[in-house]
Short mmCIF file of C-alpha atoms in Angstrom, two decimals:
data_model
loop_
_atom_site.label_atom_id
_atom_site.label_comp_id
_atom_site.label_asym_id
_atom_site.label_seq_id
_atom_site.Cartn_x
_atom_site.Cartn_y
_atom_site.Cartn_z
CA MET A 1 61.99 34.21 131.23
CA MET A 2 58.21 34.00 132.08
CA MET A 3 55.98 34.78 129.03
CA TYR A 4 54.34 37.80 127.89
CA SER A 5 52.01 38.85 130.50
CA ARG A 6 55.21 40.07 132.90
CA LEU A 7 56.78 42.10 129.95
CA ARG A 8 54.07 44.63 129.74
CA SER A 9 56.03 47.12 132.19
CA SER A 10 58.98 47.19 129.54
CA LEU A 11 57.77 47.98 126.47
CA PRO A 12 57.69 51.80 126.74
CA ARG A 13 61.77 51.42 126.72
CA LEU A 14 61.26 49.54 123.21
CA LEU A 15 60.02 52.89 121.24
CA SER A 16 63.36 54.03 119.88
CA PRO A 17 63.15 57.82 118.78
CA ARG A 18 64.95 56.98 115.95
CA LEU A 19 61.44 55.62 114.56
CA LEU A 20 60.63 59.44 113.79
CA GLY A 21 63.59 59.51 111.39
CA THR A 22 66.86 61.39 111.34
CA ASP A 23 68.03 64.28 109.23
CA ALA A 24 69.85 61.81 107.18
CA SER A 25 67.19 59.35 106.49
CA ARG A 26 64.99 62.77 105.80
CA THR A 27 67.93 63.45 103.49
CA ALA A 28 67.93 60.10 101.79
CA ALA A 29 64.05 60.27 101.28
CA ALA A 30 64.18 63.55 99.65
CA ARG A 31 66.94 62.31 96.98
CA LYS A 32 65.26 59.60 95.48
CA PRO A 33 61.62 60.00 96.25
CA ASP A 34 60.25 60.18 92.43
CA LEU A 35 62.44 57.03 91.62
CA LEU A 36 60.65 54.78 94.09
CA SER A 37 57.42 55.83 92.85
CA VAL A 38 58.00 55.12 89.30
CA THR A 39 59.86 52.10 89.75
CA LEU A 40 57.50 50.64 92.22
CA ALA A 41 54.46 52.11 90.87
CA PHE A 42 53.05 48.64 90.06
CA GLU A 43 51.18 50.03 86.75
CA ASP A 44 53.11 48.78 84.40
CA PRO A 45 51.73 45.41 82.32
CA SER A 46 55.16 44.60 80.82
CA ALA A 47 55.71 42.29 83.93
CA PHE A 48 53.43 40.02 82.79
CA ARG A 49 55.25 39.60 79.31
CA VAL A 50 56.83 36.64 81.27
CA LYS A 51 53.42 34.61 81.21
CA SER A 52 52.36 32.21 78.39
CA TRP A 53 49.15 32.67 76.68
CA GLY A 54 47.28 30.03 78.87
CA GLU A 55 48.64 31.53 82.00
CA LEU A 56 47.37 34.72 80.73
CA LEU A 57 43.91 33.73 79.98
CA ARG A 58 43.79 31.24 82.77
CA GLY A 59 44.55 33.85 85.18
CA LEU A 60 41.96 36.78 83.71
CA GLY A 61 39.35 34.17 83.88
CA ILE A 62 40.07 33.16 87.26
CA PHE A 63 40.25 36.47 88.43
CA ARG A 64 37.20 37.38 87.11
CA LEU A 65 35.18 34.67 88.49
CA CYS A 66 36.84 35.64 92.07
CA SER A 67 35.29 39.32 91.27
CA PHE A 68 31.65 37.76 92.02
CA PRO A 69 30.91 37.33 95.97
CA VAL A 70 28.49 34.83 95.97
CA LEU A 71 30.95 32.30 93.87
CA VAL A 72 33.63 33.52 96.32
CA ASN A 73 31.77 33.22 99.71
CA ASN A 74 30.17 29.64 98.31
CA CYS A 75 32.83 28.10 96.56
CA GLY A 76 33.35 25.06 99.23
CA LYS A 77 29.02 24.40 98.45
CA LEU A 78 29.88 24.90 94.88
CA MET A 79 33.18 22.64 94.38
CA SER A 80 31.04 19.84 96.66
CA ILE A 81 28.18 19.92 93.80
CA THR A 82 30.47 19.68 91.20
CA ARG A 83 32.52 16.67 92.56
CA THR A 84 29.23 14.90 93.02
CA LEU A 85 27.71 15.51 89.49
CA LEU A 86 31.05 14.98 87.61
CA GLY A 87 32.74 12.40 90.06
CA ARG A 88 36.10 12.70 91.58
CA ARG A 89 38.03 11.85 88.22
CA GLY A 90 36.08 14.57 86.36
CA PHE A 91 36.18 16.87 89.13
CA SER A 92 39.90 16.49 88.96
CA LEU A 93 40.36 17.28 85.31
CA LEU A 94 38.22 20.48 85.68
CA LEU A 95 40.28 21.43 88.45
CA ARG A 96 44.15 20.81 87.45
CA PRO A 97 44.22 23.03 84.69
CA THR A 98 42.13 26.00 86.10
CA VAL A 99 41.80 26.69 89.71
CA TYR A 100 44.49 24.37 90.82
CA ALA A 101 47.18 25.36 88.46
CA GLN A 102 46.76 28.74 89.43
CA PHE A 103 47.32 28.63 92.73
CA VAL A 104 48.82 24.96 93.72
CA ALA A 105 52.55 24.24 92.60
CA GLY A 106 51.77 20.48 91.81
CA GLU A 107 51.20 17.08 93.49
CA ASN A 108 54.91 15.58 93.42
CA GLU A 109 58.31 16.43 93.42
CA ARG A 110 58.60 16.27 89.65
CA GLU A 111 55.35 18.47 89.23
CA ILE A 112 56.70 21.18 92.18
CA SER A 113 60.47 21.13 90.75
CA GLN A 114 58.94 22.40 87.36
CA SER A 115 56.82 25.25 88.88
CA MET A 116 59.58 26.09 91.10
CA GLU A 117 62.44 26.37 88.53
CA LYS A 118 60.47 28.66 86.09
CA MET A 119 59.55 30.91 89.31
CA SER A 120 63.45 31.08 89.99
CA LEU A 121 64.15 32.05 86.24
CA LEU A 122 61.52 35.11 87.41
CA GLY A 123 63.49 35.63 90.06
CA LEU A 124 61.13 34.51 92.41
CA ARG A 125 61.77 32.36 95.32
CA PRO A 126 59.11 29.52 96.76
CA MET A 127 57.92 29.06 100.33
CA LEU A 128 56.69 25.80 100.67
CA ALA A 129 53.31 25.27 102.24
CA VAL A 130 52.04 21.66 103.62
CA PRO A 131 48.22 22.32 103.29
CA ILE A 132 47.60 21.17 106.63
CA GLU A 133 45.54 22.43 109.41
CA GLU A 134 42.92 21.72 111.97
CA ASP A 135 40.32 23.91 113.94
CA LEU A 136 38.09 22.99 116.67
CA GLY A 137 36.43 19.75 116.34
CA GLU A 138 38.85 18.37 113.73
CA SER A 139 41.30 16.57 116.03
CA THR A 140 42.51 13.48 114.37
CA GLY A 141 44.69 11.72 117.11
CA GLU A 142 48.47 11.00 117.42
CA LYS A 143 48.79 8.86 113.89
CA ARG A 144 47.71 11.62 111.83
CA TYR A 145 49.66 14.21 113.63
CA ASP A 146 52.85 11.91 113.15
CA ASP A 147 51.70 11.50 109.59
CA ASN A 148 51.67 15.31 109.45
CA MET A 149 55.22 15.57 110.85
CA SER A 150 56.36 13.12 108.10
CA ALA A 151 55.12 15.30 105.29
CA MET A 152 56.49 18.28 106.84
CA LEU A 153 59.88 16.76 107.22
CA GLU A 154 59.57 15.96 103.44
CA CYS A 155 58.71 19.81 102.94
CA VAL A 156 61.86 20.65 104.75
CA GLN A 157 63.93 18.11 102.60
CA MET A 158 62.61 19.31 99.42
CA SER A 159 63.20 22.78 100.39
CA HIS A 160 66.74 22.41 101.03
CA SER A 161 67.68 19.57 98.20
CA ASN A 162 66.60 21.58 95.33
CA ALA A 163 68.16 24.64 94.23
CA TRP A 164 65.68 26.66 93.99
CA SER A 165 66.69 29.51 96.15
CA LYS A 166 69.82 30.04 98.20
CA ASP A 167 67.41 30.86 101.46
CA PRO A 168 65.00 28.51 101.00
CA MET A 169 61.48 28.69 103.37
CA MET A 170 58.45 27.09 104.21
CA GLN A 171 55.36 27.56 106.25
CA LEU A 172 54.36 25.39 109.00
CA LYS A 173 50.61 25.47 111.15
CA ILE A 174 50.97 24.09 114.69
CA THR A 175 47.83 22.64 114.86
CA ALA A 176 48.61 20.02 112.25
CA LEU A 177 50.91 18.70 114.67
CA LEU A 178 48.93 19.58 118.08
CA SER A 179 45.32 19.84 118.58
CA PRO A 180 43.39 23.07 118.54
CA GLU A 181 41.41 21.92 121.61
CA LEU A 182 44.90 21.78 123.77
CA CYS A 183 45.83 24.94 122.23
CA VAL A 184 42.49 26.73 123.37
CA LYS A 185 43.39 25.15 126.89
CA LEU A 186 46.88 26.04 126.81
CA THR A 187 45.82 29.84 125.96
CA THR A 188 43.52 30.26 129.05
CA LEU A 189 46.23 28.49 131.14
CA ILE A 190 49.09 30.71 130.29
CA ALA A 191 46.58 33.93 130.61
CA GLN A 192 46.65 32.90 134.38
CA GLN A 193 50.10 31.67 135.42
CA PRO A 194 52.75 32.17 132.33
CA TYR A 195 55.08 28.97 131.32
CA ASP A 196 58.56 29.12 131.43
CA LEU A 197 60.09 28.73 127.66
CA SER A 198 63.12 26.75 129.27
CA LEU A 199 60.11 24.19 130.98
CA LEU A 200 59.13 23.94 127.15
CA VAL A 201 62.60 23.42 125.63
CA ARG A 202 63.26 20.78 128.23
CA ALA A 203 60.07 19.02 126.99
CA MET A 204 61.25 19.08 123.15
CA ASP A 205 64.38 17.41 124.37
CA GLY A 206 62.46 14.37 125.71
CA GLU A 207 62.29 15.32 129.24
CA PRO A 208 59.09 14.05 131.04
CA ILE A 209 57.42 17.35 132.37
CA ASN A 210 54.48 18.11 134.22
CA PHE A 211 52.30 20.95 132.92
CA PRO A 212 50.59 23.06 135.24
CA GLY A 213 47.00 22.81 134.77
CA LEU A 214 47.23 20.03 132.19
CA ASP A 215 45.81 16.44 133.01
CA GLU A 216 47.97 13.19 132.12
CA SER A 217 46.62 12.67 128.68
CA GLU A 218 46.84 16.36 127.58
CA ALA A 219 50.41 16.74 129.21
CA ALA A 220 51.18 13.54 127.14
CA HIS A 221 49.89 14.78 123.98
CA PHE A 222 51.48 18.25 124.51
CA LEU A 223 54.64 16.44 124.87
CA CYS A 224 54.17 14.72 121.68
CA GLY A 225 53.33 17.60 120.08
CA LEU A 226 56.41 19.42 121.23
CA GLN A 227 58.95 16.71 120.17
CA ARG A 228 57.49 16.40 116.98
CA LEU A 229 57.95 20.13 116.66
CA ASN A 230 61.35 19.60 117.71
CA LYS A 231 62.21 16.97 114.98
CA ILE A 232 61.18 19.39 112.39
CA ALA A 233 63.07 22.16 113.73
CA GLU A 234 66.20 19.85 114.02
CA ALA A 235 65.78 19.09 110.66
CA SER A 236 65.84 22.53 109.22
CA VAL A 237 67.59 24.33 111.27
CA ASN A 238 70.88 25.85 108.97
CA LYS A 239 68.63 24.62 105.96
CA VAL A 240 65.37 26.01 105.68
CA ARG A 241 63.84 29.03 107.36
CA VAL A 242 60.41 27.50 109.20
CA LEU A 243 57.52 30.50 109.09
CA VAL A 244 54.99 29.46 111.97
CA ASP A 245 51.61 30.92 110.44
CA ALA A 246 49.51 32.34 113.36
CA GLU A 247 45.54 31.46 113.53
CA TYR A 248 42.71 32.53 115.65
CA THR A 249 42.88 34.42 118.51
CA TYR A 250 41.54 31.74 120.62
CA MET A 251 44.45 29.75 120.44
CA ASN A 252 47.34 32.23 119.27
CA PRO A 253 48.95 33.05 122.49
CA ALA A 254 49.47 28.92 122.86
CA LEU A 255 50.54 29.15 119.20
CA SER A 256 53.42 31.74 120.24
CA LEU A 257 54.21 30.24 123.67
CA VAL A 258 55.33 27.02 121.36
CA THR A 259 57.26 29.29 118.60
CA MET A 260 59.22 31.08 121.17
CA ALA A 261 60.16 27.99 122.74
CA MET A 262 61.62 26.90 119.59
CA MET A 263 63.21 30.43 119.00
CA LYS A 264 64.80 29.89 122.47
CA LYS A 265 66.54 26.58 121.43
CA PHE A 266 67.17 27.34 117.75
CA ASN A 267 67.54 30.65 117.03
CA LYS A 268 70.76 31.69 118.98
CA ASP A 269 72.83 32.02 115.95
CA GLY A 270 70.29 32.85 113.17
CA ALA A 271 66.20 33.26 112.82
CA TRP A 272 65.46 29.77 111.47
CA ILE A 273 62.02 29.86 113.83
CA TRP A 274 59.55 32.62 112.77
CA ASN A 275 56.47 33.99 114.14
CA THR A 276 53.48 35.50 112.71
CA TYR A 277 51.97 38.73 113.67
CA GLN A 278 48.33 40.04 112.42
CA CYS A 279 48.22 43.42 112.03
CA TYR A 280 44.48 43.60 112.08
CA LEU A 281 44.59 42.69 115.43
CA LYS A 282 44.61 45.82 117.97
CA GLU A 283 47.05 43.81 120.13
CA SER A 284 49.41 43.11 117.12
CA ARG A 285 51.61 45.87 118.33
CA SER A 286 52.20 45.14 121.71
CA LEU A 287 52.72 41.75 120.85
CA LEU A 288 55.49 42.64 118.39
CA LEU A 289 57.42 44.59 121.08
CA GLU A 290 56.92 41.86 123.71
CA ALA A 291 58.57 39.80 121.11
CA LEU A 292 61.48 41.81 120.52
CA HIS A 293 61.64 42.40 124.45
CA LEU A 294 61.84 38.52 124.92
CA SER A 295 64.14 37.97 122.45
CA LYS A 296 66.68 40.37 123.71
CA ASN A 297 66.35 38.84 127.32
CA GLU A 298 66.44 35.62 126.34
CA GLY A 299 69.36 36.22 123.52
CA PHE A 300 67.59 34.47 120.51
CA CYS A 301 67.34 35.75 116.94
CA LEU A 302 63.66 36.76 116.03
CA GLY A 303 62.30 35.93 112.44
CA VAL A 304 58.75 38.14 111.55
CA LYS A 305 56.14 37.44 109.19
CA LEU A 306 54.13 40.27 109.00
CA VAL A 307 50.85 39.89 107.80
CA ARG A 308 47.47 42.12 107.95
CA GLY A 309 45.23 38.98 108.79
CA ALA A 310 42.61 36.54 106.91
CA TYR A 311 40.34 35.57 109.89
CA MET A 312 38.42 38.97 110.16
CA ASP A 313 34.70 37.67 109.91
CA LYS A 314 35.05 34.66 111.99
CA GLU A 315 36.87 36.58 114.61
CA ARG A 316 34.28 39.57 114.86
CA LYS A 317 31.32 37.06 114.99
CA LEU A 318 33.04 34.92 117.64
CA ALA A 319 33.81 38.09 119.76
CA GLU A 320 29.83 39.26 119.29
CA LYS A 321 28.52 35.68 120.47
CA GLU A 322 30.78 35.69 123.39
CA GLY A 323 29.88 39.31 124.47
CA ARG A 324 33.77 40.31 124.05
CA LEU A 325 35.27 43.47 122.73
CA ASP A 326 36.01 43.05 118.95
CA PRO A 327 39.68 42.04 118.74
CA ILE A 328 40.08 43.66 114.87
CA HIS A 329 40.85 47.27 114.46
CA GLN A 330 37.73 49.12 113.42
CA CYS A 331 38.66 50.28 109.90
CA TRP A 332 40.94 49.45 106.94
CA GLU A 333 43.07 52.77 107.55
CA ASP A 334 43.58 51.50 111.58
CA THR A 335 45.06 48.53 109.95
CA ASN A 336 46.99 50.18 107.51
CA ASP A 337 48.87 52.54 110.20
CA SER A 338 49.11 49.45 112.54
CA TYR A 339 50.85 47.13 109.61
CA ASN A 340 53.11 50.09 108.59
CA GLY A 341 53.79 51.36 112.33
CA SER A 342 54.86 47.58 113.41
CA LEU A 343 57.08 47.54 109.91
CA ASP A 344 59.04 50.63 111.27
CA VAL A 345 59.41 49.24 114.48
CA MET A 346 61.23 46.00 112.56
CA LEU A 347 62.63 47.97 109.98
CA GLU A 348 64.50 50.16 112.60
CA ASP A 349 65.97 47.35 114.54
CA ILE A 350 67.27 45.50 111.73
CA SER A 351 69.23 48.62 110.71
CA GLN A 352 70.83 48.41 113.73
CA LYS A 353 71.47 44.51 114.00
CA PRO A 354 70.74 42.90 111.06
CA GLU A 355 72.02 39.64 112.11
CA SER A 356 69.53 39.48 115.09
CA TYR A 357 66.46 40.41 113.33
CA ARG A 358 64.47 39.38 110.05
CA ILE A 359 61.36 40.25 108.08
CA ILE A 360 59.05 39.18 105.78
CA VAL A 361 57.03 41.86 104.41
CA ALA A 362 54.21 39.36 103.83
CA THR A 363 51.18 41.66 101.89
CA HIS A 364 49.53 42.37 98.66
CA ASN A 365 49.08 46.05 99.90
CA GLU A 366 51.12 48.18 97.28
CA GLN A 367 51.04 51.37 99.41
CA SER A 368 52.84 48.96 102.60
CA VAL A 369 55.50 47.33 99.92
CA ARG A 370 56.31 51.30 98.60
CA HIS A 371 56.50 51.89 102.41
CA ALA A 372 59.05 49.27 103.28
CA ALA A 373 61.25 49.92 100.41
CA LYS A 374 61.31 53.50 101.36
CA ARG A 375 62.52 52.79 104.73
CA MET A 376 64.87 50.33 103.79
CA GLU A 377 66.33 52.92 101.25
CA GLU A 378 66.33 55.67 104.01
CA LEU A 379 68.14 53.17 107.02
CA GLY A 380 70.67 51.88 104.23
CA ILE A 381 69.05 48.12 104.46
CA ASP A 382 70.12 46.25 101.73
CA LYS A 383 67.50 44.79 98.89
CA ASP A 384 68.72 41.27 98.99
CA GLY A 385 70.70 41.32 102.00
CA GLY A 386 68.67 38.47 103.71
CA SER A 387 67.14 40.77 106.82
CA VAL A 388 63.91 41.86 104.57
CA CYS A 389 62.09 40.43 102.08
CA PHE A 390 58.70 40.50 100.73
CA GLY A 391 55.84 37.65 100.18
CA GLN A 392 52.73 37.30 98.36
CA LEU A 393 50.46 34.38 97.51
CA LEU A 394 51.34 31.95 94.69
CA GLY A 395 49.04 32.73 91.54
CA MET A 396 47.91 36.12 92.80
CA CYS A 397 49.68 39.96 92.81
CA ASP A 398 52.24 38.86 90.23
CA HIS A 399 52.46 42.51 89.05
CA VAL A 400 54.02 43.14 92.66
CA SER A 401 55.89 40.48 93.00
CA LEU A 402 57.87 40.85 89.51
CA THR A 403 58.30 44.03 89.71
CA LEU A 404 60.07 43.68 93.10
CA ALA A 405 62.02 40.92 92.18
CA LYS A 406 63.07 43.05 88.97
CA GLU A 407 64.22 45.79 90.97
CA GLY A 408 66.45 43.38 93.05
CA TYR A 409 64.71 42.80 96.10
CA ALA A 410 64.24 38.95 97.54
CA VAL A 411 60.51 37.85 97.14
CA TYR A 412 58.78 34.86 98.10
CA LYS A 413 55.89 33.10 96.85
CA SER A 414 53.64 31.25 99.58
CA VAL A 415 53.43 27.70 97.31
CA PRO A 416 50.65 25.04 98.46
CA TYR A 417 51.32 21.53 97.09
CA GLY A 418 49.64 18.08 97.45
CA SER A 419 46.90 16.48 95.35
CA VAL A 420 43.31 17.96 94.22
CA ASP A 421 41.94 16.52 97.32
CA ASP A 422 44.48 17.48 99.69
CA THR A 423 44.45 20.85 98.57
CA LEU A 424 40.96 21.68 98.12
CA PRO A 425 39.88 21.96 101.71
CA TYR A 426 42.83 24.34 102.00
CA LEU A 427 42.06 26.49 98.91
CA VAL A 428 38.59 26.49 99.93
CA ARG A 429 39.39 28.10 103.56
CA ARG A 430 42.12 30.43 102.09
CA ALA A 431 39.93 31.79 99.15
CA GLN A 432 36.75 32.22 102.04
CA GLU A 433 39.30 34.03 104.66
CA ASN A 434 40.94 36.57 101.71
CA ARG A 435 37.67 37.27 99.85
CA THR A 436 38.02 40.77 100.28
CA VAL A 437 41.49 40.56 98.43
CA LEU A 438 40.11 38.17 95.88
CA GLN A 439 37.15 40.65 95.18
CA GLY A 440 39.95 43.72 95.01
CA ILE A 441 42.15 42.17 92.46
CA ARG A 442 40.47 44.05 89.81
CA LYS A 443 44.17 46.08 88.95
CA GLU A 444 45.97 43.15 88.41
CA ARG A 445 43.25 41.77 86.17
CA ASP A 446 43.42 45.12 83.89
CA LEU A 447 46.97 44.86 83.73
CA LEU A 448 46.46 41.24 82.49
CA LYS A 449 43.79 42.47 79.90
CA LYS A 450 46.41 45.20 78.81
CA GLU A 451 49.32 42.69 78.05
CA LEU A 452 46.34 40.65 76.30
CA ARG A 453 45.27 43.73 73.97
CA ARG A 454 49.15 44.51 73.50
CA ARG A 455 49.58 40.86 72.13
CA LEU A 456 46.61 40.77 70.01
CA GLY A 457 47.61 44.10 68.42
CA LEU A 458 44.81 46.25 69.89
CA SER A 459 44.85 49.71 71.17
CA PRO A 460 44.84 50.10 74.92
CA ARG A 461 41.71 52.47 74.53
CA GLY A 462 40.32 50.85 71.30
CA GLY A 463 36.59 50.09 70.59
CA SER A 464 37.13 46.35 70.81
CA LYS A 465 36.04 45.02 74.07
CA LEU A 466 37.48 41.88 75.72
CA VAL A 467 35.13 39.35 77.13
CA PHE A 468 37.21 39.55 80.39
CA ALA A 469 36.12 43.47 80.88
#
């Protein structure tokens, strides 16, 4: 029951020969290769016919601005200057109908409900995200963490009480409830002496626990943090699936430790607590295999959010500064192989025990989406059976999301909400972390332009050039 360092020797047994495929799966692949390649080509601008004129023009304008690296890289400074010049009210009036409306669902439950009801009509499901997180040096004290817990409990209630989707999800960042400094220290401690998951479960239940290596104040804060997470999990179990985000490598082992303890306690009869695996990390496959092994040994269900990752530049700079090996794959192709390989591992296990494993294929990469759909078909996994779903960010990659939904797959949109002031730091951080994605949305922009030309009655190859070229 000890954590990850004791599991390495067991990993080879998890690599099933079935991952190489069977005659039946190869036959299935040969039957319908063309159908999938056509339906999931993501080349059809008709996916955007559901958008209003305002949404179409807003998307074109924002995506055009996002194609300029200087704007994306300096968006925080530019917004700060604009806010100083326009004042708080003027800045809000500028942002609300533009960037805010593109990427945020709203400020209050009425606005959020309107956004979510429209999303539901399009066959998409919301995955609400409270835009709260901390990094080193940003810790704010127990009261702030308690306030964050209250906000997340409201998110659970809102996700469950509204009929937006039949299987609601929400996102959670542990650093909104537990100081990053403690997470960093825990990461160092468990590398030397892994903690027993049962120890954390007992702490969640309120039992006074002495955590090896922590002083009295650190142990007290850890206990408070675990009990905050316990309250959120108790409120969400059998109602809302809670997807815990991964963050930086210098704290991820602690975040995974806490998440696995929550799984041990709450995932006995279903995957209600999920963990995130960042496939741009060289160690991502081994971490996923360790989690699968642990879930089997401890007897809990495993929920996986599979992402490529968003902290590449910071991770590399930090590794260089500290004289460590770069934790990130050296090239895009290696990251793709890592992602698709981990995806295959999960889909194989899901095909064998769909009640024990779940995955959200959280990616904007069209090739990985098609790969997942193809493997689902080969393995006989239902498109909307609950074990496999897809996820993209609100305001982005709609040509993929809407096409998947149209074809009958379960598709979620990551949906931040809150005031302009509350969501601005979140949006700036996401923009900077995802700038390669933002700068590479030319295809979506081109599809939006095709739809605009259609509405204006212009020939797709006509001589009239749009200003959003």
